[in-house]
Amino acid sequence: MPELPEVEVTRRQLEPLLVGRRVARVYTTVPSYFFLTPPTELRRRLRGRRFELVERIGKYLLARLDNGDRLLLHLGMTGQIFGSGIASVRLLSSAAGASLTPEAQLEAFRPDKHTHLRVRFDDAGPEVIFRDARKFGKVQLMRPDEPSERLDRLGPDALAARGRRLFAEIRTRRVAIKSLLLDQSLLAGVGNIYADEALFLAGVRPTRPGRRVTAEECERIARAVRKVLRRSIATGGSSISDYVQPDGSDGAYQDERRVYGREGEPCPRCRARIRRHVIGQRSSHYCPRCQT
DNA sequence: AGACTAACCTGAAAGC
DNA sequence: TGCTTTCAGGTTAGTC
């Protein structure tokens, strides 16, 4: 599930695939929840444009065009962005993906019904493809001066999390610290996996109300958030659900998870059994002994 | 304002 | 085996 590290890894690999190249043609699926800008308008306005840079804000990607327009991309839950030149890409989750024949796995990617955006360029290089089975992802083409309430709502980037600021924001809140870490207006980029991992490193139980978290613990949480995100970026992100890097390979951070998805397994620090608890409609994982 | 819930979507996994 | 239900979660919108 794409959070800040997966989006940042995507940004780094997408940049050389886009920057300096001119759009020859755009293919889309039909209008849906996925398209904040209607697909016909998107195709028309992208054609002939050249990409200038790709930046990341929280979990959003923003690709700037030579006319000042900005292409906003969000991977949602199951988004995959990759170049078409790769030998193969994991289209489905592990079990079904493993059942593909060797021939099918070696075959170059073919656009399917979940390929909502495909950009062809005026050179011989690879196309850029955006798939998203569940369509929780987003595409929007914004005018240069067009305000974005989505982006304006975002808090500071989670890679630069500050304990002091976090403490000031949560010190009166009654909701669980886990839910507060997921609030993108407080800290932009943390999702379910890294919230659990950071709270484990900080030794704070995810159910604890925000106002019961001390200033010192906020420092520990902010430090843990930065550390977990940086390490995940370095390993290519987590490929737990559908996420793949733009070069088609899987990330490796899922192998370094300490608590997420490890209910019943021993805590890596004290060997107590990891517990799972639903907080704000999301599964949360923690060590009952290490996290208080 | 803040807390809480439903809805969006579809494939995998679990249940029967 | 095959059908049905549940689950996954990023984000928004709606209610209280």
Tab-separated table of C-alpha atoms (C1' of nucleotides) in Angstrom:
chain	number	residue	atom	x	y	z
A	1	MET	CA	0.000	0.000	0.000
A	2	PRO	CA	1.694	3.131	-1.180
A	3	GLU	CA	2.766	5.545	1.544
A	4	LEU	CA	5.493	8.170	1.478
A	5	PRO	CA	8.423	5.786	0.803
A	6	GLU	CA	6.673	4.065	-2.095
A	7	VAL	CA	5.675	7.424	-3.579
A	8	GLU	CA	9.213	8.787	-3.193
A	9	VAL	CA	10.756	5.689	-4.812
A	10	THR	CA	8.234	6.086	-7.615
A	11	ARG	CA	9.164	9.757	-7.976
A	12	ARG	CA	12.864	9.020	-8.260
A	13	GLN	CA	12.354	6.427	-10.958
A	14	LEU	CA	9.609	8.298	-12.751
A	15	GLU	CA	11.594	11.499	-13.091
A	16	PRO	CA	14.054	10.176	-15.730
A	17	LEU	CA	11.143	8.488	-17.523
A	18	LEU	CA	9.305	11.797	-17.885
A	19	VAL	CA	11.591	14.799	-17.735
A	20	GLY	CA	12.587	16.254	-21.097
A	21	ARG	CA	10.197	14.032	-23.058
A	22	ARG	CA	7.287	15.269	-25.162
A	23	VAL	CA	3.867	13.613	-25.070
A	24	ALA	CA	2.767	12.182	-28.398
A	25	ARG	CA	-0.411	10.463	-27.313
A	26	VAL	CA	-2.366	9.587	-24.178
A	27	TYR	CA	-4.629	6.580	-23.689
A	28	THR	CA	-7.171	6.380	-20.882
A	29	THR	CA	-10.075	4.303	-19.673
A	30	VAL	CA	-13.595	5.750	-19.455
A	31	PRO	CA	-14.605	8.448	-16.941
A	32	SER	CA	-14.631	7.260	-13.354
A	33	TYR	CA	-13.950	8.165	-9.757
A	34	PHE	CA	-10.252	7.902	-10.706
A	35	PHE	CA	-10.250	10.923	-13.032
A	36	LEU	CA	-10.552	14.278	-11.299
A	37	THR	CA	-9.906	15.757	-14.745
A	38	PRO	CA	-12.162	14.081	-17.335
A	39	PRO	CA	-10.169	11.639	-19.518
A	40	THR	CA	-10.989	13.355	-22.819
A	41	GLU	CA	-9.769	16.674	-21.455
A	42	LEU	CA	-6.695	14.996	-20.008
A	43	ARG	CA	-5.783	13.451	-23.378
A	44	ARG	CA	-6.241	16.732	-25.200
A	45	ARG	CA	-4.328	18.898	-22.766
A	46	LEU	CA	-1.370	16.534	-22.308
A	47	ARG	CA	-0.673	15.971	-25.995
A	48	GLY	CA	2.349	17.921	-27.223
A	49	ARG	CA	3.473	18.927	-23.730
A	50	ARG	CA	6.955	18.305	-22.372
A	51	PHE	CA	7.582	17.240	-18.756
A	52	GLU	CA	9.934	19.432	-16.743
A	53	LEU	CA	10.154	17.967	-13.256
A	54	VAL	CA	8.491	15.547	-10.853
A	55	GLU	CA	8.035	16.416	-7.203
A	56	ARG	CA	6.364	14.748	-4.247
A	57	ILE	CA	4.118	16.299	-1.632
A	58	GLY	CA	3.109	13.792	1.039
A	59	LYS	CA	1.693	10.849	-0.901
A	60	TYR	CA	1.025	12.949	-4.008
A	61	LEU	CA	3.191	13.221	-7.100
A	62	LEU	CA	3.215	16.450	-9.095
A	63	ALA	CA	4.682	16.458	-12.596
A	64	ARG	CA	5.183	19.915	-14.062
A	65	LEU	CA	4.710	20.544	-17.770
A	66	ASP	CA	6.316	23.090	-20.076
A	67	ASN	CA	3.158	25.214	-20.136
A	68	GLY	CA	3.064	25.435	-16.345
A	69	ASP	CA	0.287	22.902	-15.899
A	70	ARG	CA	0.819	20.343	-13.122
A	71	LEU	CA	-0.178	16.697	-13.355
A	72	LEU	CA	-1.285	15.452	-9.945
A	73	LEU	CA	-1.015	11.708	-9.326
A	74	HIS	CA	-2.014	9.651	-6.296
A	75	LEU	CA	-1.455	5.889	-6.064
A	76	GLY	CA	-4.361	5.271	-3.694
A	77	MET	CA	-4.294	1.717	-2.394
A	78	THR	CA	-3.371	-0.351	-5.426
A	79	GLY	CA	-1.782	2.104	-7.844
A	80	GLN	CA	1.196	1.059	-9.945
A	81	ILE	CA	3.217	3.428	-12.128
A	82	PHE	CA	5.919	1.946	-14.339
A	83	GLY	CA	7.700	2.159	-17.658
A	84	SER	CA	6.566	-0.144	-20.474
A	85	GLY	CA	10.088	-1.233	-21.364
A	86	ILE	CA	10.370	-3.668	-18.492
A	87	ALA	CA	10.297	-7.431	-19.049
A	88	SER	CA	7.365	-8.064	-16.736
A	89	VAL	CA	5.463	-6.578	-13.864
A	90	ARG	CA	3.555	-8.187	-11.037
A	91	LEU	CA	-0.038	-7.481	-11.986
A	92	LEU	CA	-1.708	-9.327	-9.169
A	93	SER	CA	-0.943	-10.090	-5.567
A	94	SER	CA	1.482	-12.857	-4.755
A	95	ALA	CA	-0.713	-15.939	-4.889
A	96	ALA	CA	-2.255	-15.310	-8.287
A	97	GLY	CA	0.933	-13.790	-9.644
A	98	ALA	CA	2.816	-16.950	-8.804
A	99	SER	CA	0.405	-18.999	-10.904
A	100	LEU	CA	1.355	-17.177	-14.087
A	101	THR	CA	3.222	-19.369	-16.536
A	102	PRO	CA	6.911	-18.606	-17.073
A	103	GLU	CA	6.021	-17.462	-20.574
A	104	ALA	CA	3.452	-14.994	-19.260
A	105	GLN	CA	5.893	-13.653	-16.705
A	106	LEU	CA	8.530	-13.050	-19.352
A	107	GLU	CA	6.132	-11.384	-21.724
A	108	ALA	CA	6.286	-7.592	-21.889
A	109	PHE	CA	3.443	-5.837	-20.095
A	110	ARG	CA	0.193	-5.427	-22.041
A	111	PRO	CA	-2.309	-2.745	-21.081
A	112	ASP	CA	-5.399	-4.228	-19.463
A	113	LYS	CA	-8.714	-2.985	-18.106
A	114	HIS	CA	-6.991	-1.558	-15.039
A	115	THR	CA	-4.587	0.559	-17.089
A	116	HIS	CA	-6.255	3.937	-16.634
A	117	LEU	CA	-3.481	6.102	-18.037
A	118	ARG	CA	-0.851	5.343	-20.653
A	119	VAL	CA	1.426	8.046	-22.042
A	120	ARG	CA	3.298	7.595	-25.306
A	121	PHE	CA	6.137	9.971	-26.198
A	122	ASP	CA	7.504	11.339	-29.478
A	123	ASP	CA	10.730	9.361	-29.058
A	124	ALA	CA	11.412	5.630	-29.174
A	125	GLY	CA	11.590	5.304	-25.374
A	126	PRO	CA	9.222	3.459	-23.044
A	127	GLU	CA	5.632	4.485	-22.378
A	128	VAL	CA	4.604	5.462	-18.871
A	129	ILE	CA	1.774	3.356	-17.493
A	130	PHE	CA	-0.531	3.916	-14.515
A	131	ARG	CA	-2.591	0.918	-13.383
A	132	ASP	CA	-4.948	0.859	-10.431
A	133	ALA	CA	-7.253	-2.103	-9.882
A	134	ARG	CA	-9.375	-0.460	-7.190
A	135	LYS	CA	-9.346	3.044	-8.598
A	136	PHE	CA	-8.641	4.676	-5.254
A	137	GLY	CA	-5.858	6.508	-7.077
A	138	LYS	CA	-6.265	9.940	-8.619
A	139	VAL	CA	-5.251	11.877	-11.709
A	140	GLN	CA	-5.777	15.598	-12.100
A	141	LEU	CA	-4.296	18.148	-14.490
A	142	MET	CA	-4.084	21.491	-12.738
A	143	ARG	CA	-3.633	24.932	-14.280
A	144	PRO	CA	-0.523	26.864	-13.175
A	145	ASP	CA	-2.386	29.077	-10.709
A	146	GLU	CA	-5.171	26.646	-9.906
A	147	PRO	CA	-5.583	26.265	-6.147
A	148	SER	CA	-5.788	22.761	-4.759
A	149	GLU	CA	-7.700	22.228	-1.565
A	150	ARG	CA	-6.280	18.682	-1.507
A	151	LEU	CA	-2.692	19.922	-1.399
A	152	ASP	CA	-3.423	22.942	0.784
A	153	ARG	CA	-4.837	20.663	3.452
A	154	LEU	CA	-1.594	18.725	3.870
A	155	GLY	CA	0.593	19.155	6.913
A	156	PRO	CA	4.419	19.158	6.897
A	157	ASP	CA	6.157	16.335	5.083
A	158	ALA	CA	6.647	13.290	7.299
A	159	LEU	CA	10.343	13.018	6.353
A	160	ALA	CA	10.775	16.273	8.275
A	161	ALA	CA	8.563	15.295	11.230
A	162	ARG	CA	9.182	17.430	14.310
A	163	GLY	CA	8.369	16.185	17.800
A	164	ARG	CA	7.675	19.625	19.204
A	165	ARG	CA	5.148	20.453	16.526
A	166	LEU	CA	3.533	17.024	16.761
A	167	PHE	CA	3.117	17.490	20.504
A	168	ALA	CA	1.507	20.903	20.022
A	169	GLU	CA	-0.952	19.449	17.499
A	170	ILE	CA	-2.065	16.419	19.501
A	171	ARG	CA	-1.850	17.501	23.108
A	172	THR	CA	-5.585	18.134	23.446
A	173	ARG	CA	-6.868	15.412	21.135
A	174	ARG	CA	-8.843	12.479	22.490
A	175	VAL	CA	-8.376	10.147	19.520
A	176	ALA	CA	-5.737	7.433	19.355
A	177	ILE	CA	-2.201	8.504	18.474
A	178	LYS	CA	-2.322	5.970	15.633
A	179	SER	CA	-5.251	7.784	14.027
A	180	LEU	CA	-3.501	11.126	14.483
A	181	LEU	CA	-0.384	9.869	12.674
A	182	LEU	CA	-2.622	8.896	9.754
A	183	ASP	CA	-4.152	12.382	9.594
A	184	GLN	CA	-2.497	13.927	6.535
A	185	SER	CA	-3.254	17.452	7.737
A	186	LEU	CA	-1.004	16.876	10.760
A	187	LEU	CA	1.788	14.988	9.010
A	188	ALA	CA	1.809	14.227	5.296
A	189	GLY	CA	2.954	10.816	4.103
A	190	VAL	CA	2.426	8.317	6.939
A	191	GLY	CA	0.042	5.431	6.249
A	192	ASN	CA	-1.002	2.316	8.118
A	193	ILE	CA	2.222	0.334	7.829
A	194	TYR	CA	4.669	3.043	8.845
A	195	ALA	CA	2.421	4.373	11.610
A	196	ASP	CA	2.538	0.941	13.270
A	197	GLU	CA	6.274	0.565	12.683
A	198	ALA	CA	7.101	4.031	14.016
A	199	LEU	CA	4.961	3.571	17.131
A	200	PHE	CA	6.746	0.295	17.823
A	201	LEU	CA	10.157	1.942	17.571
A	202	ALA	CA	8.957	4.755	19.823
A	203	GLY	CA	7.495	2.326	22.379
A	204	VAL	CA	4.073	3.978	22.321
A	205	ARG	CA	0.886	1.930	22.124
A	206	PRO	CA	-1.244	2.924	19.107
A	207	THR	CA	-4.436	3.097	21.156
A	208	ARG	CA	-3.108	5.817	23.480
A	209	PRO	CA	-5.142	9.053	23.204
A	210	GLY	CA	-3.132	11.906	21.710
A	211	ARG	CA	-3.435	13.961	24.875
A	212	ARG	CA	-1.809	11.163	26.873
A	213	VAL	CA	1.361	11.256	24.779
A	214	THR	CA	4.178	13.240	26.385
A	215	ALA	CA	6.439	15.777	24.699
A	216	GLU	CA	9.353	13.396	25.076
A	217	GLU	CA	7.389	10.589	23.465
A	218	CYS	CA	6.470	12.908	20.599
A	219	GLU	CA	10.182	13.442	20.018
A	220	ARG	CA	10.684	9.687	19.940
A	221	ILE	CA	7.736	9.227	17.577
A	222	ALA	CA	8.963	11.948	15.204
A	223	ARG	CA	12.452	10.448	15.190
A	224	ALA	CA	11.021	6.958	14.563
A	225	VAL	CA	8.827	8.233	11.707
A	226	ARG	CA	11.830	9.809	9.984
A	227	LYS	CA	13.980	6.717	10.523
A	228	VAL	CA	11.392	4.217	9.288
A	229	LEU	CA	10.559	6.257	6.191
A	230	ARG	CA	14.205	6.847	5.287
A	231	ARG	CA	15.060	3.174	5.671
A	232	SER	CA	12.070	2.106	3.588
A	233	ILE	CA	13.029	4.478	0.761
A	234	ALA	CA	16.538	3.012	0.826
A	235	THR	CA	15.138	-0.503	0.364
A	236	GLY	CA	12.721	0.414	-2.408
A	237	GLY	CA	9.565	0.611	-0.281
A	238	SER	CA	7.177	-2.131	0.834
A	239	SER	CA	5.651	-4.452	-1.761
A	240	ILE	CA	2.972	-5.928	0.460
A	241	SER	CA	-0.081	-5.464	-1.703
A	242	ASP	CA	0.224	-4.392	-5.336
A	243	TYR	CA	3.009	-1.864	-5.164
A	244	VAL	CA	5.870	-2.189	-7.664
A	245	GLN	CA	8.693	0.193	-8.473
A	246	PRO	CA	8.552	1.915	-11.883
A	247	ASP	CA	11.250	-0.496	-13.094
A	248	GLY	CA	8.906	-3.389	-12.287
A	249	SER	CA	10.818	-4.720	-9.289
A	250	ASP	CA	9.471	-5.206	-5.776
A	251	GLY	CA	10.590	-3.178	-2.789
A	252	ALA	CA	12.196	-4.994	0.143
A	253	TYR	CA	11.043	-3.151	3.235
A	254	GLN	CA	8.279	-5.676	3.910
A	255	ASP	CA	11.078	-8.009	5.074
A	256	GLU	CA	12.098	-5.485	7.725
A	257	ARG	CA	8.649	-4.978	9.213
A	258	ARG	CA	8.747	-5.402	12.964
A	259	VAL	CA	5.026	-5.525	13.796
A	260	TYR	CA	2.808	-4.745	10.788
A	261	GLY	CA	1.011	-7.889	9.622
A	262	ARG	CA	2.786	-9.991	12.242
A	263	GLU	CA	-0.083	-10.764	14.623
A	264	GLY	CA	0.802	-13.711	16.843
A	265	GLU	CA	4.481	-13.646	15.950
A	266	PRO	CA	7.094	-12.910	18.623
A	267	CYS	CA	8.140	-9.316	19.184
A	268	PRO	CA	11.640	-8.831	17.739
A	269	ARG	CA	12.683	-7.090	20.949
A	270	CYS	CA	11.061	-9.070	23.798
A	271	ARG	CA	9.460	-12.123	22.124
A	272	ALA	CA	5.973	-11.349	23.459
A	273	ARG	CA	3.222	-12.101	20.928
A	274	ILE	CA	2.341	-9.217	18.618
A	275	ARG	CA	-1.302	-8.153	18.955
A	276	ARG	CA	-3.705	-6.791	16.363
A	277	HIS	CA	-6.358	-4.248	17.251
A	278	VAL	CA	-8.720	-2.245	15.035
A	279	ILE	CA	-8.323	1.513	15.514
A	280	GLY	CA	-10.402	3.915	13.455
A	281	GLN	CA	-11.380	1.116	11.051
A	282	ARG	CA	-7.744	0.192	10.447
A	283	SER	CA	-5.844	-2.813	11.706
A	284	SER	CA	-3.066	-1.876	14.071
A	285	HIS	CA	-0.225	-4.065	15.279
A	286	TYR	CA	1.815	-3.635	18.436
A	287	CYS	CA	3.807	-5.386	21.129
A	288	PRO	CA	1.797	-5.471	24.394
A	289	ARG	CA	5.007	-5.473	26.446
A	290	CYS	CA	7.238	-2.967	24.634
A	291	GLN	CA	4.510	-0.433	23.812
A	292	THR	CA	2.774	1.256	26.732
B	1	DA	C1'	-13.829	22.015	16.047
B	2	DG	C1'	-13.436	17.330	16.680
B	3	DA	C1'	-15.022	12.577	16.601
B	4	DC	C1'	-17.056	9.111	14.128
B	5	DT	C1'	-18.941	6.550	10.063
B	6	DA	C1'	-20.007	5.350	5.398
B	7	DA	C1'	-18.663	5.258	0.779
B	8	DC	C1'	-15.641	4.676	-3.150
B	9	DC	C1'	-13.572	-0.162	-5.637
B	10	DT	C1'	-12.151	-4.958	-6.817
B	11	DG	C1'	-9.302	-9.007	-6.052
B	12	DA	C1'	-7.710	-12.276	-2.545
B	13	DA	C1'	-8.713	-14.917	1.292
B	14	DA	C1'	-11.687	-16.953	4.392
B	15	DG	C1'	-16.051	-19.147	5.434
B	16	DC	C1'	-19.562	-22.487	4.365
C	1	DT	C1'	-15.737	-27.780	-5.776
C	2	DG	C1'	-18.128	-23.539	-5.847
C	3	DC	C1'	-20.628	-19.905	-4.096
C	4	DT	C1'	-20.838	-16.109	-0.516
C	5	DT	C1'	-18.877	-13.102	2.744
C	6	DT	C1'	-15.215	-10.612	4.593
C	7	DC	C1'	-11.163	-7.995	4.344
C	8	DA	C1'	-7.678	-4.640	2.689
C	9	DG	C1'	-7.000	0.775	3.377
C	10	DG	C1'	-6.177	6.323	1.371
C	11	DT	C1'	-9.221	9.821	1.229
C	12	DT	C1'	-13.492	12.471	1.164
C	13	DA	C1'	-18.011	13.638	2.611
C	14	DG	C1'	-21.510	13.484	5.658
C	15	DT	C1'	-23.559	13.399	10.454
C	16	DC	C1'	-23.698	14.452	15.277
